[in-house]
N, CA, C and O atoms as a printed pandas DataFrame, in Angstrom:
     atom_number atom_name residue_name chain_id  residue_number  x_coord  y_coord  z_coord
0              1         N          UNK        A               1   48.389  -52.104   76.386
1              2        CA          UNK        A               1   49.268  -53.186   76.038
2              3         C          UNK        A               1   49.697  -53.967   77.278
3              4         O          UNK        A               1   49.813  -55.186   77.153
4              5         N          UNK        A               2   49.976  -53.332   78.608
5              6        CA          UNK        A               2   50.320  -53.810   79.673
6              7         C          UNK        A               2   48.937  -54.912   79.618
7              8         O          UNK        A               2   49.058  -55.996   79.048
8              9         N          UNK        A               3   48.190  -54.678   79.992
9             10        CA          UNK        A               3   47.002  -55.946   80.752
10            11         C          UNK        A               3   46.725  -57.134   79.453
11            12         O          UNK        A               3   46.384  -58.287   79.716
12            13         N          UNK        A               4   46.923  -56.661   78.112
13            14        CA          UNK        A               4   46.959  -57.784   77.063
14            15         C          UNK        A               4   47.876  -58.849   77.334
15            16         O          UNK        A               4   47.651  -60.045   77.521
16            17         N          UNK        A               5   49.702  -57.753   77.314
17            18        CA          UNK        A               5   50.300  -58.121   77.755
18            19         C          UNK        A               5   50.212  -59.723   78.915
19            20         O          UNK        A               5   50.481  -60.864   78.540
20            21         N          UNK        A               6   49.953  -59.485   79.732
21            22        CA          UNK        A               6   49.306  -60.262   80.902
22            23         C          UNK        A               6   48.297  -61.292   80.663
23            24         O          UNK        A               6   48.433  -62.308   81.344
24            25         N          UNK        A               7   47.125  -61.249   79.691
25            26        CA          UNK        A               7   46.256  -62.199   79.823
26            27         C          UNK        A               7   45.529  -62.572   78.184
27            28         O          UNK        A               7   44.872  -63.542   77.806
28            29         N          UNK        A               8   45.879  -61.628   77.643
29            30        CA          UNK        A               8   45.494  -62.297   76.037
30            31         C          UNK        A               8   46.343  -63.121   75.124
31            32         O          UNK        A               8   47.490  -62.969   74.706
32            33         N          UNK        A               9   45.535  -63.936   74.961
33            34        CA          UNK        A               9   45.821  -64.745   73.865
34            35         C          UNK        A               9   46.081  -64.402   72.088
35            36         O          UNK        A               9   46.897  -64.814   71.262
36            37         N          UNK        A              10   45.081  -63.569   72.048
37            38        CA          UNK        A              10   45.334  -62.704   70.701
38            39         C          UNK        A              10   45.435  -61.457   70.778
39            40         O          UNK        A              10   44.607  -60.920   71.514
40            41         N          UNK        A              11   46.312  -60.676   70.170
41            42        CA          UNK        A              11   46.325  -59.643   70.285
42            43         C          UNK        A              11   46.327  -58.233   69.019
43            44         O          UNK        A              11   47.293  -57.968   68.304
44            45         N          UNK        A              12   45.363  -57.698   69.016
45            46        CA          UNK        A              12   45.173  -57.114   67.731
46            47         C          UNK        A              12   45.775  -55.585   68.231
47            48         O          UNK        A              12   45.487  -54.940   69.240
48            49         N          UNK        A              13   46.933  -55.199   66.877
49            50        CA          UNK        A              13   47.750  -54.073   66.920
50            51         C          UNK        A              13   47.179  -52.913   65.988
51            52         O          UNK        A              13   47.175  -52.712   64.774
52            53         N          UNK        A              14   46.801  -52.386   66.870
53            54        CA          UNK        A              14   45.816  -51.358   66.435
54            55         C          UNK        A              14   46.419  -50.010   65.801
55            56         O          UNK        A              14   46.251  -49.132   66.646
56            57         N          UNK        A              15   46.913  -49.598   64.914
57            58        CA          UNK        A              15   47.212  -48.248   64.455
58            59         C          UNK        A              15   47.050  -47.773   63.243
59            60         O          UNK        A              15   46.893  -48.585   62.331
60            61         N          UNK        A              16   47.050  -46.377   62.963
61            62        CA          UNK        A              16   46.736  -45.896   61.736
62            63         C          UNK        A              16   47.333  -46.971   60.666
63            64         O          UNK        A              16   48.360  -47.649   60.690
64            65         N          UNK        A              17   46.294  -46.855   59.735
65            66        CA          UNK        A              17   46.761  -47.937   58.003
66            67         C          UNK        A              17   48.232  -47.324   57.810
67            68         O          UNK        A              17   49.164  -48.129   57.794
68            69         N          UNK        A              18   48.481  -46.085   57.675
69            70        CA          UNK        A              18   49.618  -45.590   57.011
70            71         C          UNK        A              18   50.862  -46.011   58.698
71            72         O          UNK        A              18   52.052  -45.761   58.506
72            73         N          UNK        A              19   50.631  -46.355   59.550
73            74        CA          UNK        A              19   52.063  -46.619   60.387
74            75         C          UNK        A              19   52.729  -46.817   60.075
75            76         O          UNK        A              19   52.356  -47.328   59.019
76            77         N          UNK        A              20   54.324  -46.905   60.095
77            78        CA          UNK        A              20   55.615  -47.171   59.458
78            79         C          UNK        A              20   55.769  -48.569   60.176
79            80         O          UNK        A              20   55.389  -48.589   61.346
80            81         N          UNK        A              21   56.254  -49.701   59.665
81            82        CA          UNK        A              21   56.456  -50.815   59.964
82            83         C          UNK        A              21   57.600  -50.503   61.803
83            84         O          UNK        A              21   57.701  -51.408   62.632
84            85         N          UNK        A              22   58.273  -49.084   62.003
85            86        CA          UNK        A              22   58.724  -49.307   63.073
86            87         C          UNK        A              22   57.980  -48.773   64.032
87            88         O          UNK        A              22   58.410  -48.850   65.183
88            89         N          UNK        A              23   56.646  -48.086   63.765
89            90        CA          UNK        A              23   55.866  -47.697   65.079
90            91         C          UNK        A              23   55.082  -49.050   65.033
91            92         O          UNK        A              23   54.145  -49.085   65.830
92            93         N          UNK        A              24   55.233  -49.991   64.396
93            94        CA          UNK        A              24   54.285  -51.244   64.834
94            95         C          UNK        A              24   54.898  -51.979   66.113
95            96         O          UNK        A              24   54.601  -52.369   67.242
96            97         N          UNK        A              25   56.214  -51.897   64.965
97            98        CA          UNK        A              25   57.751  -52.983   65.531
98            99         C          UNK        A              25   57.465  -52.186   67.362
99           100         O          UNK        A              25   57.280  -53.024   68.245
100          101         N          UNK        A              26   57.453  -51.129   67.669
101          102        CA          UNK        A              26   57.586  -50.299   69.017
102          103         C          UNK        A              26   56.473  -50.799   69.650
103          104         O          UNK        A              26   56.701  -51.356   70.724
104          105         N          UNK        A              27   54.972  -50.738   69.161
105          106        CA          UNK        A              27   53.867  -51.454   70.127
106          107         C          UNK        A              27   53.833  -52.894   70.241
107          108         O          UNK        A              27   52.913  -53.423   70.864
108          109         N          UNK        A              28   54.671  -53.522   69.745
109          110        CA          UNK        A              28   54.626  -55.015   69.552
110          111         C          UNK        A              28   55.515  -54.843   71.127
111          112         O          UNK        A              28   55.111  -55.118   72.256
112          113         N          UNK        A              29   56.870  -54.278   70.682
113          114        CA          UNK        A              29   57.711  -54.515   71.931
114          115         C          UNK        A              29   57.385  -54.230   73.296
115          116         O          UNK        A              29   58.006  -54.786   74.201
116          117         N          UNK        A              30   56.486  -53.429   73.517
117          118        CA          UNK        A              30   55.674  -52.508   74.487
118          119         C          UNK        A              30   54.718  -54.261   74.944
119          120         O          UNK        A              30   54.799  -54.663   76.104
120          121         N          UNK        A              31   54.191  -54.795   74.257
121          122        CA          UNK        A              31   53.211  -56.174   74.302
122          123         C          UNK        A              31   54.087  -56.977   74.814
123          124         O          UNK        A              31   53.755  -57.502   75.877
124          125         N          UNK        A              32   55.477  -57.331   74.233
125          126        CA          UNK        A              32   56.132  -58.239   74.651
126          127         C          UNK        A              32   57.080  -58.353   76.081
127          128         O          UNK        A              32   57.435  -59.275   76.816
128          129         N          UNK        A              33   57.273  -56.881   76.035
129          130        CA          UNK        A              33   57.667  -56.615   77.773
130          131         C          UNK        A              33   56.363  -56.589   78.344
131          132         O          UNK        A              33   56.431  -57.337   79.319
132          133         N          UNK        A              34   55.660  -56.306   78.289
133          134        CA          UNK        A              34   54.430  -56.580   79.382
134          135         C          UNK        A              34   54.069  -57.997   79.627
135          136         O          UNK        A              34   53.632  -58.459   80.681
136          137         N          UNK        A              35   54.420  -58.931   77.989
137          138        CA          UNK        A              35   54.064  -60.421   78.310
138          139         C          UNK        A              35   55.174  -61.308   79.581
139          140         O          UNK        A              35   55.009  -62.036   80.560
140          141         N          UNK        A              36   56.057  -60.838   78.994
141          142        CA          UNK        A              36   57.572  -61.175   79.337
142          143         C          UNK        A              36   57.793  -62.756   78.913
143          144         O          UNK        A              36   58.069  -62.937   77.727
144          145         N          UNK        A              37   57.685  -64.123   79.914
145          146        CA          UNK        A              37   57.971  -64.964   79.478
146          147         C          UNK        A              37   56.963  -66.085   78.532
147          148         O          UNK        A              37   56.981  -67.275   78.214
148          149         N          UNK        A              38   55.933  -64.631   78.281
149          150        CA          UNK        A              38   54.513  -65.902   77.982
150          151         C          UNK        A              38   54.235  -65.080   76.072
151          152         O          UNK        A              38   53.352  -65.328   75.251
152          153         N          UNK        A              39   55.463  -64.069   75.992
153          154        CA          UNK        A              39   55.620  -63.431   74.998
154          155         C          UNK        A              39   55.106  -64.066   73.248
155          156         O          UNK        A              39   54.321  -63.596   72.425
156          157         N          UNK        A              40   55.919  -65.230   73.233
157          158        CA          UNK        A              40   55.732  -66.440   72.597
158          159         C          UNK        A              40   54.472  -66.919   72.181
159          160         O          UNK        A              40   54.272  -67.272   71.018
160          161         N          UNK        A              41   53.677  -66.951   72.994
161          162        CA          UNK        A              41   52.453  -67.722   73.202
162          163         C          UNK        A              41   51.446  -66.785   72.584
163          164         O          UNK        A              41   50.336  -67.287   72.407
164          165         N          UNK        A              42   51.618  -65.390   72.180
165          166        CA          UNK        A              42   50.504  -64.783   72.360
166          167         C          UNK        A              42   50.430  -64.456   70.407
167          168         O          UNK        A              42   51.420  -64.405   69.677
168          169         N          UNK        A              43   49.233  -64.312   70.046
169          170        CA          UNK        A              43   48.799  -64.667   68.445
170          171         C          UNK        A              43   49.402  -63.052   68.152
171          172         O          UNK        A              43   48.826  -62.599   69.141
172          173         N          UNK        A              44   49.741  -62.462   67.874
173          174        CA          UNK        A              44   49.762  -61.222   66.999
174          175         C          UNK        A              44   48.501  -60.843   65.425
175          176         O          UNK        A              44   48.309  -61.418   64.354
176          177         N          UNK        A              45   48.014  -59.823   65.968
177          178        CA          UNK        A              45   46.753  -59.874   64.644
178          179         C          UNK        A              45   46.962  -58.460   63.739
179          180         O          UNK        A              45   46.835  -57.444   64.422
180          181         N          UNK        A              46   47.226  -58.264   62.489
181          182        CA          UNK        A              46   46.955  -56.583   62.059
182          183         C          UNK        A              46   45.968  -57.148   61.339
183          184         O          UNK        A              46   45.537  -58.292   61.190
184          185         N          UNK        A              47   45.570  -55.474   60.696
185          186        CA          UNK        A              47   44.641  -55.311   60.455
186          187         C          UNK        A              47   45.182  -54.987   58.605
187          188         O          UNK        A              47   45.553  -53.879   58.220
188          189         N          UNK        A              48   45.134  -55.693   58.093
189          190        CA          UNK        A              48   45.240  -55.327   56.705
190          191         C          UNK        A              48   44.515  -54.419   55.527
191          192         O          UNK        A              48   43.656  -54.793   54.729
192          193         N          UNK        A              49   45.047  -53.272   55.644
193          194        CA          UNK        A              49   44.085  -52.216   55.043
194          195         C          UNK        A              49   44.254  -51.649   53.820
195          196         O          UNK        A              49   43.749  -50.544   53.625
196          197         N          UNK        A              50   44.927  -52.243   52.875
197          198        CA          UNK        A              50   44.973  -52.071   51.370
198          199         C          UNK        A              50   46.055  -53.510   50.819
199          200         O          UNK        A              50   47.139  -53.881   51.270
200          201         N          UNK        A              51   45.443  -53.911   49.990
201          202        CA          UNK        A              51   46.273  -55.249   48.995
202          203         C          UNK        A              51   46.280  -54.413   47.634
203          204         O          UNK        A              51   45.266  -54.017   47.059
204          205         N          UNK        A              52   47.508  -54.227   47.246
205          206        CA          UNK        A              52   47.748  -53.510   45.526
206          207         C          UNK        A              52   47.201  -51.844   45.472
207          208         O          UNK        A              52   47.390  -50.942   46.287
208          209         N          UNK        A              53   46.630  -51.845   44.480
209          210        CA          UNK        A              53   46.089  -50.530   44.067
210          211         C          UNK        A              53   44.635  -50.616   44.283
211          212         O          UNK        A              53   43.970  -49.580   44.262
212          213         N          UNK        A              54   44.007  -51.920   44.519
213          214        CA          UNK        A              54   42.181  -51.627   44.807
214          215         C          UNK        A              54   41.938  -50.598   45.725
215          216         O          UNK        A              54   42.527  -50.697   46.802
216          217         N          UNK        A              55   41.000  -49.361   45.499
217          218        CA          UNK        A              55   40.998  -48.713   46.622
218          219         C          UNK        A              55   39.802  -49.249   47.404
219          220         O          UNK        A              55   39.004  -49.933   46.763
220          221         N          UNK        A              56   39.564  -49.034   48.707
221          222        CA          UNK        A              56   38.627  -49.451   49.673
222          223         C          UNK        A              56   37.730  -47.995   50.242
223          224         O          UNK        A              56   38.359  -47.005   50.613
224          225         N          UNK        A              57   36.665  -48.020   50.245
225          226        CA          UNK        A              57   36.107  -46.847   51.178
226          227         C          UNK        A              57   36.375  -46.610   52.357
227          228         O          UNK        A              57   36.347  -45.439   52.736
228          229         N          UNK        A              58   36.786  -47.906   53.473
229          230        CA          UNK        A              58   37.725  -47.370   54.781
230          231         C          UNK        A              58   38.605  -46.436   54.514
231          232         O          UNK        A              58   38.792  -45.510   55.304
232          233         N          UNK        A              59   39.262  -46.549   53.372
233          234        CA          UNK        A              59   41.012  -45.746   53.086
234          235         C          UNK        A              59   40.243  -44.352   53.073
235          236         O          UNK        A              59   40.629  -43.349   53.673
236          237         N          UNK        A              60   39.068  -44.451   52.277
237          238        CA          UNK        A              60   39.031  -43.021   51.064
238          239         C          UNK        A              60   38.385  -42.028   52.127
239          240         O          UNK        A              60   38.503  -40.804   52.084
240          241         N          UNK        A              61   37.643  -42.792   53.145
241          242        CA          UNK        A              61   37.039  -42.303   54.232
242          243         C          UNK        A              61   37.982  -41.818   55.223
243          244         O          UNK        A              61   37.530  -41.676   56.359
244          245         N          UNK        A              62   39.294  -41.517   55.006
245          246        CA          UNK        A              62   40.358  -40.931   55.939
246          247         C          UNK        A              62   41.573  -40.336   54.766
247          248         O          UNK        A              62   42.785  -40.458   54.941
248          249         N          UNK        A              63   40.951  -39.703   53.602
249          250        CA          UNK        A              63   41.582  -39.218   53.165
250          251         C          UNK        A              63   42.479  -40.155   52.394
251          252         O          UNK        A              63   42.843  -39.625   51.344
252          253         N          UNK        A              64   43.014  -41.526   52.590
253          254        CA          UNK        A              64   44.062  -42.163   52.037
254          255         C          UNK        A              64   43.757  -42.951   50.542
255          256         O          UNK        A              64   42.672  -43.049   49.968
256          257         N          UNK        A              65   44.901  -43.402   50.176
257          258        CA          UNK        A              65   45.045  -44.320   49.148
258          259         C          UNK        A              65   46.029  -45.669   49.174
259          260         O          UNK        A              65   47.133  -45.363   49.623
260          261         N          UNK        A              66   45.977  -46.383   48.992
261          262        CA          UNK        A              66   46.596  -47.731   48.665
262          263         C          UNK        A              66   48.401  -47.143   48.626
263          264         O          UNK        A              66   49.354  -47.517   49.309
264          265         N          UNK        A              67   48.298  -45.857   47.273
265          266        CA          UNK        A              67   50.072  -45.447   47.473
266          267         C          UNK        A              67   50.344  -44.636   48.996
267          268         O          UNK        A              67   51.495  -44.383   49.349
268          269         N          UNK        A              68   49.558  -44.393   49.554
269          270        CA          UNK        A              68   50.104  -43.359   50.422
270          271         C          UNK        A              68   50.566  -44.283   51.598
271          272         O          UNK        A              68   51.589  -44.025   52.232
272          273         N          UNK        A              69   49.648  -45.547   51.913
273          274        CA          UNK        A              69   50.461  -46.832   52.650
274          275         C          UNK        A              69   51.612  -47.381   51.576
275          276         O          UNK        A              69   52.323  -48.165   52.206
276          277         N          UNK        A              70   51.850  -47.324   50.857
277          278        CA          UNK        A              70   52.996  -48.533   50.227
278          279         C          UNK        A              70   53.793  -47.165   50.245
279          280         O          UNK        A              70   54.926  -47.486   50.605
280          281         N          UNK        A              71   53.757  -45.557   49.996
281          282        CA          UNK        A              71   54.709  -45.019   50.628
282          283         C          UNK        A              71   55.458  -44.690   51.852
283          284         O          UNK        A              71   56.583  -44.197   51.930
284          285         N          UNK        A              72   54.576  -45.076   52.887
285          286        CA          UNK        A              72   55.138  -44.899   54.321
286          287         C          UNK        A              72   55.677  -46.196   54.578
287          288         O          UNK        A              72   56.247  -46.380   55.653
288          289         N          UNK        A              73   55.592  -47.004   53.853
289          290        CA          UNK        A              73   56.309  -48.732   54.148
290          291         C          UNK        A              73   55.293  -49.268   54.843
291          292         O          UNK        A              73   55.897  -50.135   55.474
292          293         N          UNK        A              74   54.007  -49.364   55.210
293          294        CA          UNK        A              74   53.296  -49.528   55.963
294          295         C          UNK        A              74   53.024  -50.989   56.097
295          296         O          UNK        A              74   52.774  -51.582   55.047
296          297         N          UNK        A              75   53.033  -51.929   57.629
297          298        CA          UNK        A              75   52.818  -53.367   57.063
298          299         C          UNK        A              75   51.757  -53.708   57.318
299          300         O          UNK        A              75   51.520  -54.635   58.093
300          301         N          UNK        A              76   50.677  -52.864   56.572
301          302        CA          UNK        A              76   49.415  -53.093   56.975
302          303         C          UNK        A              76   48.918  -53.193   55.584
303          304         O          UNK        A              76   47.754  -53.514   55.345
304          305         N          UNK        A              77   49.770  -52.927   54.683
305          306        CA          UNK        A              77   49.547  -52.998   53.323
306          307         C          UNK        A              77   50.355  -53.920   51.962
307          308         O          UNK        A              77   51.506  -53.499   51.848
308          309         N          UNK        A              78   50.115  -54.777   51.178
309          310        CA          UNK        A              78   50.158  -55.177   50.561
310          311         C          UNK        A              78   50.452  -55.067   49.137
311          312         O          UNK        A              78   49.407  -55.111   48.488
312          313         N          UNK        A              79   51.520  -54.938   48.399
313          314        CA          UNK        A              79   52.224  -55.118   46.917
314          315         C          UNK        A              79   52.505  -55.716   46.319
315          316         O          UNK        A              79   52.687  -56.906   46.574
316          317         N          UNK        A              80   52.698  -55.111   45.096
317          318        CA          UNK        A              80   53.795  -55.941   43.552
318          319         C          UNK        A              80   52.975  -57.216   43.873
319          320         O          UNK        A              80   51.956  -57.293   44.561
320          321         N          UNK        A              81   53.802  -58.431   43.070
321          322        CA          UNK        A              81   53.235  -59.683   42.338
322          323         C          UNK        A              81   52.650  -60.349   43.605
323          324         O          UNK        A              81   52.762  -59.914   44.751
324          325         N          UNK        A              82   52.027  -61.443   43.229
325          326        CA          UNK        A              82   51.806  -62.473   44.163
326          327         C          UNK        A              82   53.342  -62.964   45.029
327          328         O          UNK        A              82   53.926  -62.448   45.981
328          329         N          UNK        A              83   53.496  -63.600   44.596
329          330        CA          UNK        A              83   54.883  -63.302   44.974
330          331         C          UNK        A              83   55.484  -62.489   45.957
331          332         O          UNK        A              83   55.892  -63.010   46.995
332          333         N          UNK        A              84   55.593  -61.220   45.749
333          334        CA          UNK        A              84   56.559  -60.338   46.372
334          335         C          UNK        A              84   55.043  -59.561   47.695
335          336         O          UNK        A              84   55.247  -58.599   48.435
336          337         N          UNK        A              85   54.254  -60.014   47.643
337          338        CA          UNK        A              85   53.192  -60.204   48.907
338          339         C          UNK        A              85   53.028  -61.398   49.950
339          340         O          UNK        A              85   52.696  -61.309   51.133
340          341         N          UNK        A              86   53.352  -62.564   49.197
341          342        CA          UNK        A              86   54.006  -63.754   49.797
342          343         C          UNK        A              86   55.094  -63.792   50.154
343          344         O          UNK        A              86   55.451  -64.725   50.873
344          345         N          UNK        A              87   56.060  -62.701   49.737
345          346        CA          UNK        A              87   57.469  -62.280   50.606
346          347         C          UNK        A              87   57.512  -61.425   52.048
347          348         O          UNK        A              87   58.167  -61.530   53.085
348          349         N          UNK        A              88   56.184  -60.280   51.429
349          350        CA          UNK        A              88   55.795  -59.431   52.462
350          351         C          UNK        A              88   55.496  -59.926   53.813
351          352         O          UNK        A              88   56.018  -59.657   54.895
352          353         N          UNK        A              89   54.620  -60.643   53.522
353          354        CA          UNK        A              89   54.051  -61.472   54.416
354          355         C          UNK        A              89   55.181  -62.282   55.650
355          356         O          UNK        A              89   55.421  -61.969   56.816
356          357         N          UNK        A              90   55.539  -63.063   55.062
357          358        CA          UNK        A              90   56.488  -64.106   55.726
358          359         C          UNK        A              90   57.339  -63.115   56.055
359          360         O          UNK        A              90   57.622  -63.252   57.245
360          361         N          UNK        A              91   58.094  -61.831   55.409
361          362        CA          UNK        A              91   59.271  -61.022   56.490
362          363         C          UNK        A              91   58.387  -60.349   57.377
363          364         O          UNK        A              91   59.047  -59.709   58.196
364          365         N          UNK        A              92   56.953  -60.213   57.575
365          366        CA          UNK        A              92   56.157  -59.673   58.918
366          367         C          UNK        A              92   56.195  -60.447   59.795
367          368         O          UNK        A              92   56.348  -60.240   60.999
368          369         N          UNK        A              93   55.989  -61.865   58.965
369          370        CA          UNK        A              93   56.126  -62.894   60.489
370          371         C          UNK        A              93   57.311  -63.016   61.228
371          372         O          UNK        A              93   57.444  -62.880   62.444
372          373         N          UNK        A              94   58.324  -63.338   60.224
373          374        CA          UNK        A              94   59.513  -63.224   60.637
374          375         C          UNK        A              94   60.477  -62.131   61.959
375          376         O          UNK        A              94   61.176  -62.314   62.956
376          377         N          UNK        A              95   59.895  -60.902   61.088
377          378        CA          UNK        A              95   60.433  -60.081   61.617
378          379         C          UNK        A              95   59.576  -58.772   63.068
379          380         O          UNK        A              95   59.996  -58.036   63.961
380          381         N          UNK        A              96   58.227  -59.175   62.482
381          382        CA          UNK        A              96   56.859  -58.755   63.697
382          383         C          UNK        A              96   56.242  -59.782   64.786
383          384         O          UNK        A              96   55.470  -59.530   65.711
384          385         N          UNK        A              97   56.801  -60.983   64.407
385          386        CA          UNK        A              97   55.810  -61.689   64.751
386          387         C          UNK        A              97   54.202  -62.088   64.618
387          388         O          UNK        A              97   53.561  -62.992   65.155
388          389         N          UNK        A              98   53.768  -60.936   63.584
389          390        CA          UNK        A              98   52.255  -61.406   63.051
390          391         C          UNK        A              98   51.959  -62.153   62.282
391          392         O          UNK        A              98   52.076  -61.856   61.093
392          393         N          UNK        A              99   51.533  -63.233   62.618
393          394        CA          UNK        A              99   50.840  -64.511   62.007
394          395         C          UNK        A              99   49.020  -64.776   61.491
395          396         O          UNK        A              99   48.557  -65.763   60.919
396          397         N          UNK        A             100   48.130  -63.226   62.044
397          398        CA          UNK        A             100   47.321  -63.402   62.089
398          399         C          UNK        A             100   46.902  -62.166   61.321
399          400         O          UNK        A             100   47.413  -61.067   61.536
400          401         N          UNK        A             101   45.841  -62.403   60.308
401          402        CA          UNK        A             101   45.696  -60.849   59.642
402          403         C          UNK        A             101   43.867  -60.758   59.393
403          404         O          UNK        A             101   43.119  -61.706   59.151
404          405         N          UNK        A             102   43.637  -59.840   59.491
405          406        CA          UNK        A             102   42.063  -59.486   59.203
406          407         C          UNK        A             102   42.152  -58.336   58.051
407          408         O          UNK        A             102   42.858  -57.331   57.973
408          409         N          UNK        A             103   41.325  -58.789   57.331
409          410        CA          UNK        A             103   41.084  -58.764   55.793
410          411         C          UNK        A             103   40.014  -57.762   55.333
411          412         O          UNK        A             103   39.166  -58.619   55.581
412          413         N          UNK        A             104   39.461  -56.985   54.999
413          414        CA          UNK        A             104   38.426  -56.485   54.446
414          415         C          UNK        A             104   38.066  -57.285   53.271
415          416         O          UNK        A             104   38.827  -57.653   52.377
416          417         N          UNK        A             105   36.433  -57.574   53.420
417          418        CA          UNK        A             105   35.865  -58.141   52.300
418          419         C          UNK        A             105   36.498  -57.427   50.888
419          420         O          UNK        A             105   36.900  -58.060   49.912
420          421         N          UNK        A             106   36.485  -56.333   50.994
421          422        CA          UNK        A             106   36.523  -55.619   49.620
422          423         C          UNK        A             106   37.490  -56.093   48.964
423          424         O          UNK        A             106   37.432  -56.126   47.735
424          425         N          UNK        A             107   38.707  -56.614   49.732
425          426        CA          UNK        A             107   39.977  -57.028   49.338
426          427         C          UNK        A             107   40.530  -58.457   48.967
427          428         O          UNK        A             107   41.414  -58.815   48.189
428          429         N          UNK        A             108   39.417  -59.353   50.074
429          430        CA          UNK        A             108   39.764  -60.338   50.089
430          431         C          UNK        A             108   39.918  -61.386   49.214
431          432         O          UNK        A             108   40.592  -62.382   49.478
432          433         N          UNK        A             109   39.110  -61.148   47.811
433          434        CA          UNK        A             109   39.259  -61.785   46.576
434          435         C          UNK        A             109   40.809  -61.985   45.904
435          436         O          UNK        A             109   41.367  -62.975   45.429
436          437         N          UNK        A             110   41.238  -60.571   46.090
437          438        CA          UNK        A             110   42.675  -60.602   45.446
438          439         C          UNK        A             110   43.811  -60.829   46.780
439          440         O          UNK        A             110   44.685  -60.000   47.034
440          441         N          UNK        A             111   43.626  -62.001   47.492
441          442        CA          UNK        A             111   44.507  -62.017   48.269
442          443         C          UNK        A             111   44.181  -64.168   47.889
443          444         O          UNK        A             111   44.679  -65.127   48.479
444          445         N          UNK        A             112   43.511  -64.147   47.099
445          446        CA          UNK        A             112   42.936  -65.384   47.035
446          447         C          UNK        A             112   44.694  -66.402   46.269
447          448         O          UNK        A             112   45.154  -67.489   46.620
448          449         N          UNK        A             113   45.152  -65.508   45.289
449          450        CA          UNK        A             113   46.299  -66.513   44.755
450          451         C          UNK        A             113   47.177  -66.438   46.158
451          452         O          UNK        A             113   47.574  -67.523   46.581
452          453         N          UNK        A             114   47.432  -65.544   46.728
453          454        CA          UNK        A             114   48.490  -65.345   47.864
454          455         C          UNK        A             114   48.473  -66.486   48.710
455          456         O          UNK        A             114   49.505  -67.147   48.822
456          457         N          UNK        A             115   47.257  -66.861   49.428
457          458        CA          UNK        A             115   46.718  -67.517   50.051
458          459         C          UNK        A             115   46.986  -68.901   49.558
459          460         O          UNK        A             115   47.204  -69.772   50.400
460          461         N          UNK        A             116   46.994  -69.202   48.272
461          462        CA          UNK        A             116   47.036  -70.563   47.770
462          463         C          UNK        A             116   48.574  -70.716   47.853
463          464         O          UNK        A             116   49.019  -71.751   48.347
464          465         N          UNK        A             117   49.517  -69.642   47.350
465          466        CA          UNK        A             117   51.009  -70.013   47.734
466          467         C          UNK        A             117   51.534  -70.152   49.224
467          468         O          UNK        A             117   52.678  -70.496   49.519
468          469         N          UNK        A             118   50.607  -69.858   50.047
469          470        CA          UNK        A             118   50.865  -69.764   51.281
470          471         C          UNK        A             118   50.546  -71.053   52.049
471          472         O          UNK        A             118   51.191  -71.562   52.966
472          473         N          UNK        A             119   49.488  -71.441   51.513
473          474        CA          UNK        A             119   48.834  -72.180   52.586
474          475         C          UNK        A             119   49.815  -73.616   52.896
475          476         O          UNK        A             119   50.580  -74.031   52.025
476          477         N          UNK        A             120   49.710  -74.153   53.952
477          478        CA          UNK        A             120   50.476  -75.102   54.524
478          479         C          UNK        A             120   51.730  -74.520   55.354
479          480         O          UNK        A             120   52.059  -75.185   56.336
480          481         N          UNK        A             121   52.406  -73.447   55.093
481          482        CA          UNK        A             121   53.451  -72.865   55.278
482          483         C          UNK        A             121   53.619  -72.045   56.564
483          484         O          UNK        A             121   54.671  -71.442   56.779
């Protein structure tokens, strides 16, 4: 995180699907003291690894499921209505600073209404 810190522009936050939204919140901060005044500037990226109940073979391939992230609070994962994923979303930015998300094909269909309430925003 220190040398990202320092010279990247994007920065992808790498941790288990199931992380608790505050071991993210902790490597973000770890990024942002290393950035210090260029903190701002730098893209934040997760990695989005379950939307709803679809399961994915990444998950199933580590033992997990779609509930076992929406039980650890995980903000790598995605719930409830369109809506209340378009809420999700915007309190990550808000409150993580991630603006940037990578998608698994498998998923990416049902992220398609989200996307339409989102876009411009």
């Amino acid at each position: 995180m220190k040398l990202a810190g320092t010279v990247a522009d994007t920065v992808t936050i790498s941790l288990p699907p199931q992380a608790t939204e505050a071991e993210v919140a902790e490597r973000i901060g770890w990024l942002r003291d290393s950035a210090g005044g260029r903190a701002d500037e730098i893209e934040l990226n997760l990695n989005l690894a379950a939307v709803g109940d679809a399961p994915t073979r990444w998950l199933a391939g580590m033992g997990l499921q779609p509930r076992d992230l929406h039980a650890a609070g995980s903000p790598m994962a995605l719930w409830g209505s369109t809506d209340d994923m378009c809420e999700q979303l915007e309190r990550r930015r808000e409150k993580l600073g991630v603006s940037y998300w990578s998608v698994p094909a498998a998923t990416a269909g049902l992220l398609a209404p989200v996307i339409a309430l989102l876009g411009g925003r």
